[in-house]
Every structure is written in C-alpha cells, then in structure tokens.
Amino acid sequence: MSNTGLRWYKSSYSGSDGGNCVEVATEPTAIHIRDSKTADADAPTPHITVAPSAWTAFLAW
C-alpha cells in the first residue's frame, strides 16, 4: 500500500494530544482511511480503501 500522492487529513474530532486519531485521503473513486499513529510520510502505512458511497453511508449512519 503506497501513500504516494495522497493528501491525508486528520479528523476534526481528533484532539491535539496525539490520542486516537483517524486520517482520510480522498480521491474521486476512493476514500482511504488510516490510524494517524501509523502515519509515516517516508514509508507505506496500513490503511483501508472504500468506495465513496460506502464512506457516505458510514457517515450518515
């Protein structure tokens, strides 16, 4: 899983203390989601990828 070219954003619900944070990177055909504790700009990090419709349904739920 490569992070090349993805722009990650931290959730607005995440605190500044470095605790439980979720980051997302959006593309027209995919939403990428990762734990910010695993983020490393120089190495691939584990993340999941879902369709925009799945992400929208999750947020609505």
PDB file of N, CA and C in Angstrom:
ATOM      1  N   MET A   1       0.843  -1.181   0.000  1.00  0.00           N
ATOM      2  CA  MET A   1       0.000   0.000   0.000  1.00  0.00           C
ATOM      3  C   MET A   1       0.885   1.240   0.000  1.00  0.00           C
ATOM      4  N   SER A   2       0.738   2.029  -0.962  1.00  0.00           N
ATOM      5  CA  SER A   2       1.580   3.212  -1.075  1.00  0.00           C
ATOM      6  C   SER A   2       0.795   4.461  -0.686  1.00  0.00           C
ATOM      7  N   ASN A   3       1.502   5.405  -0.115  1.00  0.00           N
ATOM      8  CA  ASN A   3       0.894   6.686   0.246  1.00  0.00           C
ATOM      9  C   ASN A   3       1.244   7.761  -0.769  1.00  0.00           C
ATOM     10  N   THR A   4       1.948   7.402  -1.810  1.00  0.00           N
ATOM     11  CA  THR A   4       2.410   8.357  -2.795  1.00  0.00           C
ATOM     12  C   THR A   4       1.243   9.134  -3.389  1.00  0.00           C
ATOM     13  N   GLY A   5       1.347  10.438  -3.320  1.00  0.00           N
ATOM     14  CA  GLY A   5       0.340  11.292  -3.922  1.00  0.00           C
ATOM     15  C   GLY A   5      -0.925  11.500  -3.111  1.00  0.00           C
ATOM     16  N   LEU A   6      -1.064  10.837  -1.974  1.00  0.00           N
ATOM     17  CA  LEU A   6      -2.261  11.024  -1.159  1.00  0.00           C
ATOM     18  C   LEU A   6      -2.052  12.170  -0.182  1.00  0.00           C
ATOM     19  N   ARG A   7      -3.066  12.990  -0.030  1.00  0.00           N
ATOM     20  CA  ARG A   7      -3.035  14.080   0.949  1.00  0.00           C
ATOM     21  C   ARG A   7      -3.949  13.684   2.092  1.00  0.00           C
ATOM     22  N   TRP A   8      -3.363  13.416   3.252  1.00  0.00           N
ATOM     23  CA  TRP A   8      -4.102  12.930   4.415  1.00  0.00           C
ATOM     24  C   TRP A   8      -4.587  14.086   5.277  1.00  0.00           C
ATOM     25  N   TYR A   9      -5.798  13.956   5.806  1.00  0.00           N
ATOM     26  CA  TYR A   9      -6.397  14.955   6.687  1.00  0.00           C
ATOM     27  C   TYR A   9      -6.832  14.269   7.977  1.00  0.00           C
ATOM     28  N   LYS A  10      -6.525  14.898   9.100  1.00  0.00           N
ATOM     29  CA  LYS A  10      -6.925  14.361  10.401  1.00  0.00           C
ATOM     30  C   LYS A  10      -8.379  14.732  10.673  1.00  0.00           C
ATOM     31  N   SER A  11      -9.090  13.840  11.300  1.00  0.00           N
ATOM     32  CA  SER A  11     -10.488  14.071  11.646  1.00  0.00           C
ATOM     33  C   SER A  11     -10.613  15.307  12.529  1.00  0.00           C
ATOM     34  N   SER A  12     -11.674  16.081  12.310  1.00  0.00           N
ATOM     35  CA  SER A  12     -11.920  17.254  13.148  1.00  0.00           C
ATOM     36  C   SER A  12     -12.299  16.850  14.569  1.00  0.00           C
ATOM     37  N   TYR A  13     -12.643  15.580  14.790  1.00  0.00           N
ATOM     38  CA  TYR A  13     -12.969  15.077  16.121  1.00  0.00           C
ATOM     39  C   TYR A  13     -11.727  14.626  16.885  1.00  0.00           C
ATOM     40  N   SER A  14     -10.581  14.607  16.236  1.00  0.00           N
ATOM     41  CA  SER A  14      -9.342  14.188  16.883  1.00  0.00           C
ATOM     42  C   SER A  14      -8.784  15.328  17.718  1.00  0.00           C
ATOM     43  N   GLY A  15      -8.278  14.997  18.863  1.00  0.00           N
ATOM     44  CA  GLY A  15      -7.677  16.008  19.722  1.00  0.00           C
ATOM     45  C   GLY A  15      -6.238  16.293  19.312  1.00  0.00           C
ATOM     46  N   SER A  16      -5.644  17.259  19.943  1.00  0.00           N
ATOM     47  CA  SER A  16      -4.262  17.625  19.635  1.00  0.00           C
ATOM     48  C   SER A  16      -3.266  16.880  20.507  1.00  0.00           C
ATOM     49  N   ASP A  17      -3.742  15.985  21.371  1.00  0.00           N
ATOM     50  CA  ASP A  17      -2.850  15.292  22.298  1.00  0.00           C
ATOM     51  C   ASP A  17      -2.235  14.024  21.718  1.00  0.00           C
ATOM     52  N   GLY A  18      -2.489  13.727  20.430  1.00  0.00           N
ATOM     53  CA  GLY A  18      -1.901  12.557  19.798  1.00  0.00           C
ATOM     54  C   GLY A  18      -2.586  11.256  20.145  1.00  0.00           C
ATOM     55  N   GLY A  19      -3.786  11.321  20.627  1.00  0.00           N
ATOM     56  CA  GLY A  19      -4.522  10.117  21.011  1.00  0.00           C
ATOM     57  C   GLY A  19      -5.103   9.382  19.821  1.00  0.00           C
ATOM     58  N   ASN A  20      -6.324   8.917  19.968  1.00  0.00           N
ATOM     59  CA  ASN A  20      -6.991   8.144  18.922  1.00  0.00           C
ATOM     60  C   ASN A  20      -7.408   9.063  17.779  1.00  0.00           C
ATOM     61  N   CYS A  21      -6.668   9.005  16.686  1.00  0.00           N
ATOM     62  CA  CYS A  21      -6.937   9.884  15.556  1.00  0.00           C
ATOM     63  C   CYS A  21      -7.126   9.077  14.288  1.00  0.00           C
ATOM     64  N   VAL A  22      -8.046   9.529  13.469  1.00  0.00           N
ATOM     65  CA  VAL A  22      -8.279   8.930  12.172  1.00  0.00           C
ATOM     66  C   VAL A  22      -7.928   9.964  11.114  1.00  0.00           C
ATOM     67  N   GLU A  23      -7.288   9.505  10.049  1.00  0.00           N
ATOM     68  CA  GLU A  23      -6.968  10.375   8.926  1.00  0.00           C
ATOM     69  C   GLU A  23      -7.600   9.794   7.673  1.00  0.00           C
ATOM     70  N   VAL A  24      -8.026  10.672   6.763  1.00  0.00           N
ATOM     71  CA  VAL A  24      -8.594  10.237   5.496  1.00  0.00           C
ATOM     72  C   VAL A  24      -7.893  10.958   4.348  1.00  0.00           C
ATOM     73  N   ALA A  25      -7.845  10.290   3.233  1.00  0.00           N
ATOM     74  CA  ALA A  25      -7.368  10.880   1.986  1.00  0.00           C
ATOM     75  C   ALA A  25      -8.437  10.569   0.943  1.00  0.00           C
ATOM     76  N   THR A  26      -8.875  11.573   0.229  1.00  0.00           N
ATOM     77  CA  THR A  26      -9.968  11.373  -0.723  1.00  0.00           C
ATOM     78  C   THR A  26      -9.477  11.462  -2.158  1.00  0.00           C
ATOM     79  N   GLU A  27     -10.093  10.658  -2.985  1.00  0.00           N
ATOM     80  CA  GLU A  27      -9.915  10.678  -4.430  1.00  0.00           C
ATOM     81  C   GLU A  27     -11.311  10.565  -5.026  1.00  0.00           C
ATOM     82  N   PRO A  28     -11.477  10.869  -6.300  1.00  0.00           N
ATOM     83  CA  PRO A  28     -12.822  10.788  -6.880  1.00  0.00           C
ATOM     84  C   PRO A  28     -13.448   9.394  -6.786  1.00  0.00           C
ATOM     85  N   THR A  29     -12.646   8.344  -6.835  1.00  0.00           N
ATOM     86  CA  THR A  29     -13.206   6.988  -6.851  1.00  0.00           C
ATOM     87  C   THR A  29     -12.868   6.183  -5.606  1.00  0.00           C
ATOM     88  N   ALA A  30     -12.227   6.803  -4.605  1.00  0.00           N
ATOM     89  CA  ALA A  30     -11.828   6.044  -3.417  1.00  0.00           C
ATOM     90  C   ALA A  30     -11.622   6.960  -2.218  1.00  0.00           C
ATOM     91  N   ILE A  31     -11.911   6.417  -1.033  1.00  0.00           N
ATOM     92  CA  ILE A  31     -11.629   7.081   0.229  1.00  0.00           C
ATOM     93  C   ILE A  31     -10.667   6.171   0.994  1.00  0.00           C
ATOM     94  N   HIS A  32      -9.533   6.712   1.412  1.00  0.00           N
ATOM     95  CA  HIS A  32      -8.522   5.957   2.148  1.00  0.00           C
ATOM     96  C   HIS A  32      -8.588   6.381   3.612  1.00  0.00           C
ATOM     97  N   ILE A  33      -8.518   5.416   4.530  1.00  0.00           N
ATOM     98  CA  ILE A  33      -8.677   5.683   5.963  1.00  0.00           C
ATOM     99  C   ILE A  33      -7.544   4.998   6.698  1.00  0.00           C
ATOM    100  N   ARG A  34      -6.901   5.730   7.621  1.00  0.00           N
ATOM    101  CA  ARG A  34      -5.817   5.135   8.401  1.00  0.00           C
ATOM    102  C   ARG A  34      -5.805   5.692   9.814  1.00  0.00           C
ATOM    103  N   ASP A  35      -5.096   5.003  10.681  1.00  0.00           N
ATOM    104  CA  ASP A  35      -4.830   5.437  12.050  1.00  0.00           C
ATOM    105  C   ASP A  35      -3.631   6.371  11.998  1.00  0.00           C
ATOM    106  N   SER A  36      -3.752   7.557  12.539  1.00  0.00           N
ATOM    107  CA  SER A  36      -2.654   8.529  12.449  1.00  0.00           C
ATOM    108  C   SER A  36      -1.408   8.079  13.197  1.00  0.00           C
ATOM    109  N   LYS A  37      -1.549   7.138  14.133  1.00  0.00           N
ATOM    110  CA  LYS A  37      -0.370   6.657  14.857  1.00  0.00           C
ATOM    111  C   LYS A  37       0.548   5.829  13.959  1.00  0.00           C
ATOM    112  N   THR A  38       0.008   5.339  12.842  1.00  0.00           N
ATOM    113  CA  THR A  38       0.830   4.550  11.931  1.00  0.00           C
ATOM    114  C   THR A  38       1.354   5.390  10.772  1.00  0.00           C
ATOM    115  N   ALA A  39       1.023   6.661  10.758  1.00  0.00           N
ATOM    116  CA  ALA A  39       1.415   7.523   9.642  1.00  0.00           C
ATOM    117  C   ALA A  39       2.918   7.747   9.614  1.00  0.00           C
ATOM    118  N   ASP A  40       3.473   7.595   8.439  1.00  0.00           N
ATOM    119  CA  ASP A  40       4.886   7.876   8.211  1.00  0.00           C
ATOM    120  C   ASP A  40       5.016   8.300   6.760  1.00  0.00           C
ATOM    121  N   ALA A  41       5.376   9.542   6.536  1.00  0.00           N
ATOM    122  CA  ALA A  41       5.429  10.076   5.180  1.00  0.00           C
ATOM    123  C   ALA A  41       6.453   9.361   4.309  1.00  0.00           C
ATOM    124  N   ASP A  42       7.447   8.722   4.910  1.00  0.00           N
ATOM    125  CA  ASP A  42       8.509   8.094   4.137  1.00  0.00           C
ATOM    126  C   ASP A  42       8.300   6.609   3.889  1.00  0.00           C
ATOM    127  N   ALA A  43       7.242   6.029   4.399  1.00  0.00           N
ATOM    128  CA  ALA A  43       7.030   4.590   4.244  1.00  0.00           C
ATOM    129  C   ALA A  43       5.550   4.307   4.029  1.00  0.00           C
ATOM    130  N   PRO A  44       5.238   3.220   3.341  1.00  0.00           N
ATOM    131  CA  PRO A  44       3.824   2.836   3.203  1.00  0.00           C
ATOM    132  C   PRO A  44       3.222   2.557   4.577  1.00  0.00           C
ATOM    133  N   THR A  45       1.985   2.950   4.770  1.00  0.00           N
ATOM    134  CA  THR A  45       1.310   2.691   6.035  1.00  0.00           C
ATOM    135  C   THR A  45       0.034   1.911   5.785  1.00  0.00           C
ATOM    136  N   PRO A  46      -0.347   1.066   6.730  1.00  0.00           N
ATOM    137  CA  PRO A  46      -1.591   0.307   6.549  1.00  0.00           C
ATOM    138  C   PRO A  46      -2.789   1.250   6.514  1.00  0.00           C
ATOM    139  N   HIS A  47      -3.662   1.017   5.575  1.00  0.00           N
ATOM    140  CA  HIS A  47      -4.906   1.771   5.515  1.00  0.00           C
ATOM    141  C   HIS A  47      -5.939   0.944   4.768  1.00  0.00           C
ATOM    142  N   ILE A  48      -7.192   1.333   4.912  1.00  0.00           N
ATOM    143  CA  ILE A  48      -8.253   0.677   4.157  1.00  0.00           C
ATOM    144  C   ILE A  48      -8.778   1.655   3.118  1.00  0.00           C
ATOM    145  N   THR A  49      -9.302   1.103   2.054  1.00  0.00           N
ATOM    146  CA  THR A  49      -9.850   1.909   0.969  1.00  0.00           C
ATOM    147  C   THR A  49     -11.279   1.460   0.723  1.00  0.00           C
ATOM    148  N   VAL A  50     -12.180   2.429   0.645  1.00  0.00           N
ATOM    149  CA  VAL A  50     -13.591   2.139   0.393  1.00  0.00           C
ATOM    150  C   VAL A  50     -14.099   3.037  -0.720  1.00  0.00           C
ATOM    151  N   ALA A  51     -15.220   2.633  -1.302  1.00  0.00           N
ATOM    152  CA  ALA A  51     -15.877   3.454  -2.323  1.00  0.00           C
ATOM    153  C   ALA A  51     -16.498   4.678  -1.660  1.00  0.00           C
ATOM    154  N   PRO A  52     -16.571   5.793  -2.382  1.00  0.00           N
ATOM    155  CA  PRO A  52     -17.210   6.982  -1.806  1.00  0.00           C
ATOM    156  C   PRO A  52     -18.628   6.721  -1.294  1.00  0.00           C
ATOM    157  N   SER A  53     -19.384   5.862  -1.963  1.00  0.00           N
ATOM    158  CA  SER A  53     -20.748   5.567  -1.498  1.00  0.00           C
ATOM    159  C   SER A  53     -20.739   4.860  -0.134  1.00  0.00           C
ATOM    160  N   ALA A  54     -19.766   4.002   0.104  1.00  0.00           N
ATOM    161  CA  ALA A  54     -19.650   3.324   1.404  1.00  0.00           C
ATOM    162  C   ALA A  54     -19.285   4.322   2.492  1.00  0.00           C
ATOM    163  N   TRP A  55     -18.393   5.249   2.191  1.00  0.00           N
ATOM    164  CA  TRP A  55     -17.987   6.272   3.149  1.00  0.00           C
ATOM    165  C   TRP A  55     -19.164   7.172   3.496  1.00  0.00           C
ATOM    166  N   THR A  56     -19.929   7.561   2.479  1.00  0.00           N
ATOM    167  CA  THR A  56     -21.112   8.403   2.697  1.00  0.00           C
ATOM    168  C   THR A  56     -22.131   7.686   3.581  1.00  0.00           C
ATOM    169  N   ALA A  57     -22.354   6.402   3.325  1.00  0.00           N
ATOM    170  CA  ALA A  57     -23.289   5.624   4.134  1.00  0.00           C
ATOM    171  C   ALA A  57     -22.792   5.512   5.583  1.00  0.00           C
ATOM    172  N   PHE A  58     -21.500   5.306   5.759  1.00  0.00           N
ATOM    173  CA  PHE A  58     -20.927   5.228   7.097  1.00  0.00           C
ATOM    174  C   PHE A  58     -21.128   6.547   7.854  1.00  0.00           C
ATOM    175  N   LEU A  59     -20.845   7.658   7.209  1.00  0.00           N
ATOM    176  CA  LEU A  59     -21.010   8.962   7.864  1.00  0.00           C
ATOM    177  C   LEU A  59     -22.476   9.250   8.200  1.00  0.00           C
ATOM    178  N   ALA A  60     -23.379   8.813   7.343  1.00  0.00           N
ATOM    179  CA  ALA A  60     -24.807   9.043   7.579  1.00  0.00           C
ATOM    180  C   ALA A  60     -25.327   8.197   8.732  1.00  0.00           C
ATOM    181  N   TRP A  61     -24.710   7.034   8.938  1.00  0.00           N
ATOM    182  CA  TRP A  61     -25.142   6.128   9.986  1.00  0.00           C
ATOM    183  C   TRP A  61     -24.800   6.718  11.307  1.00  0.00           C
TER     184      TRP A  61
END
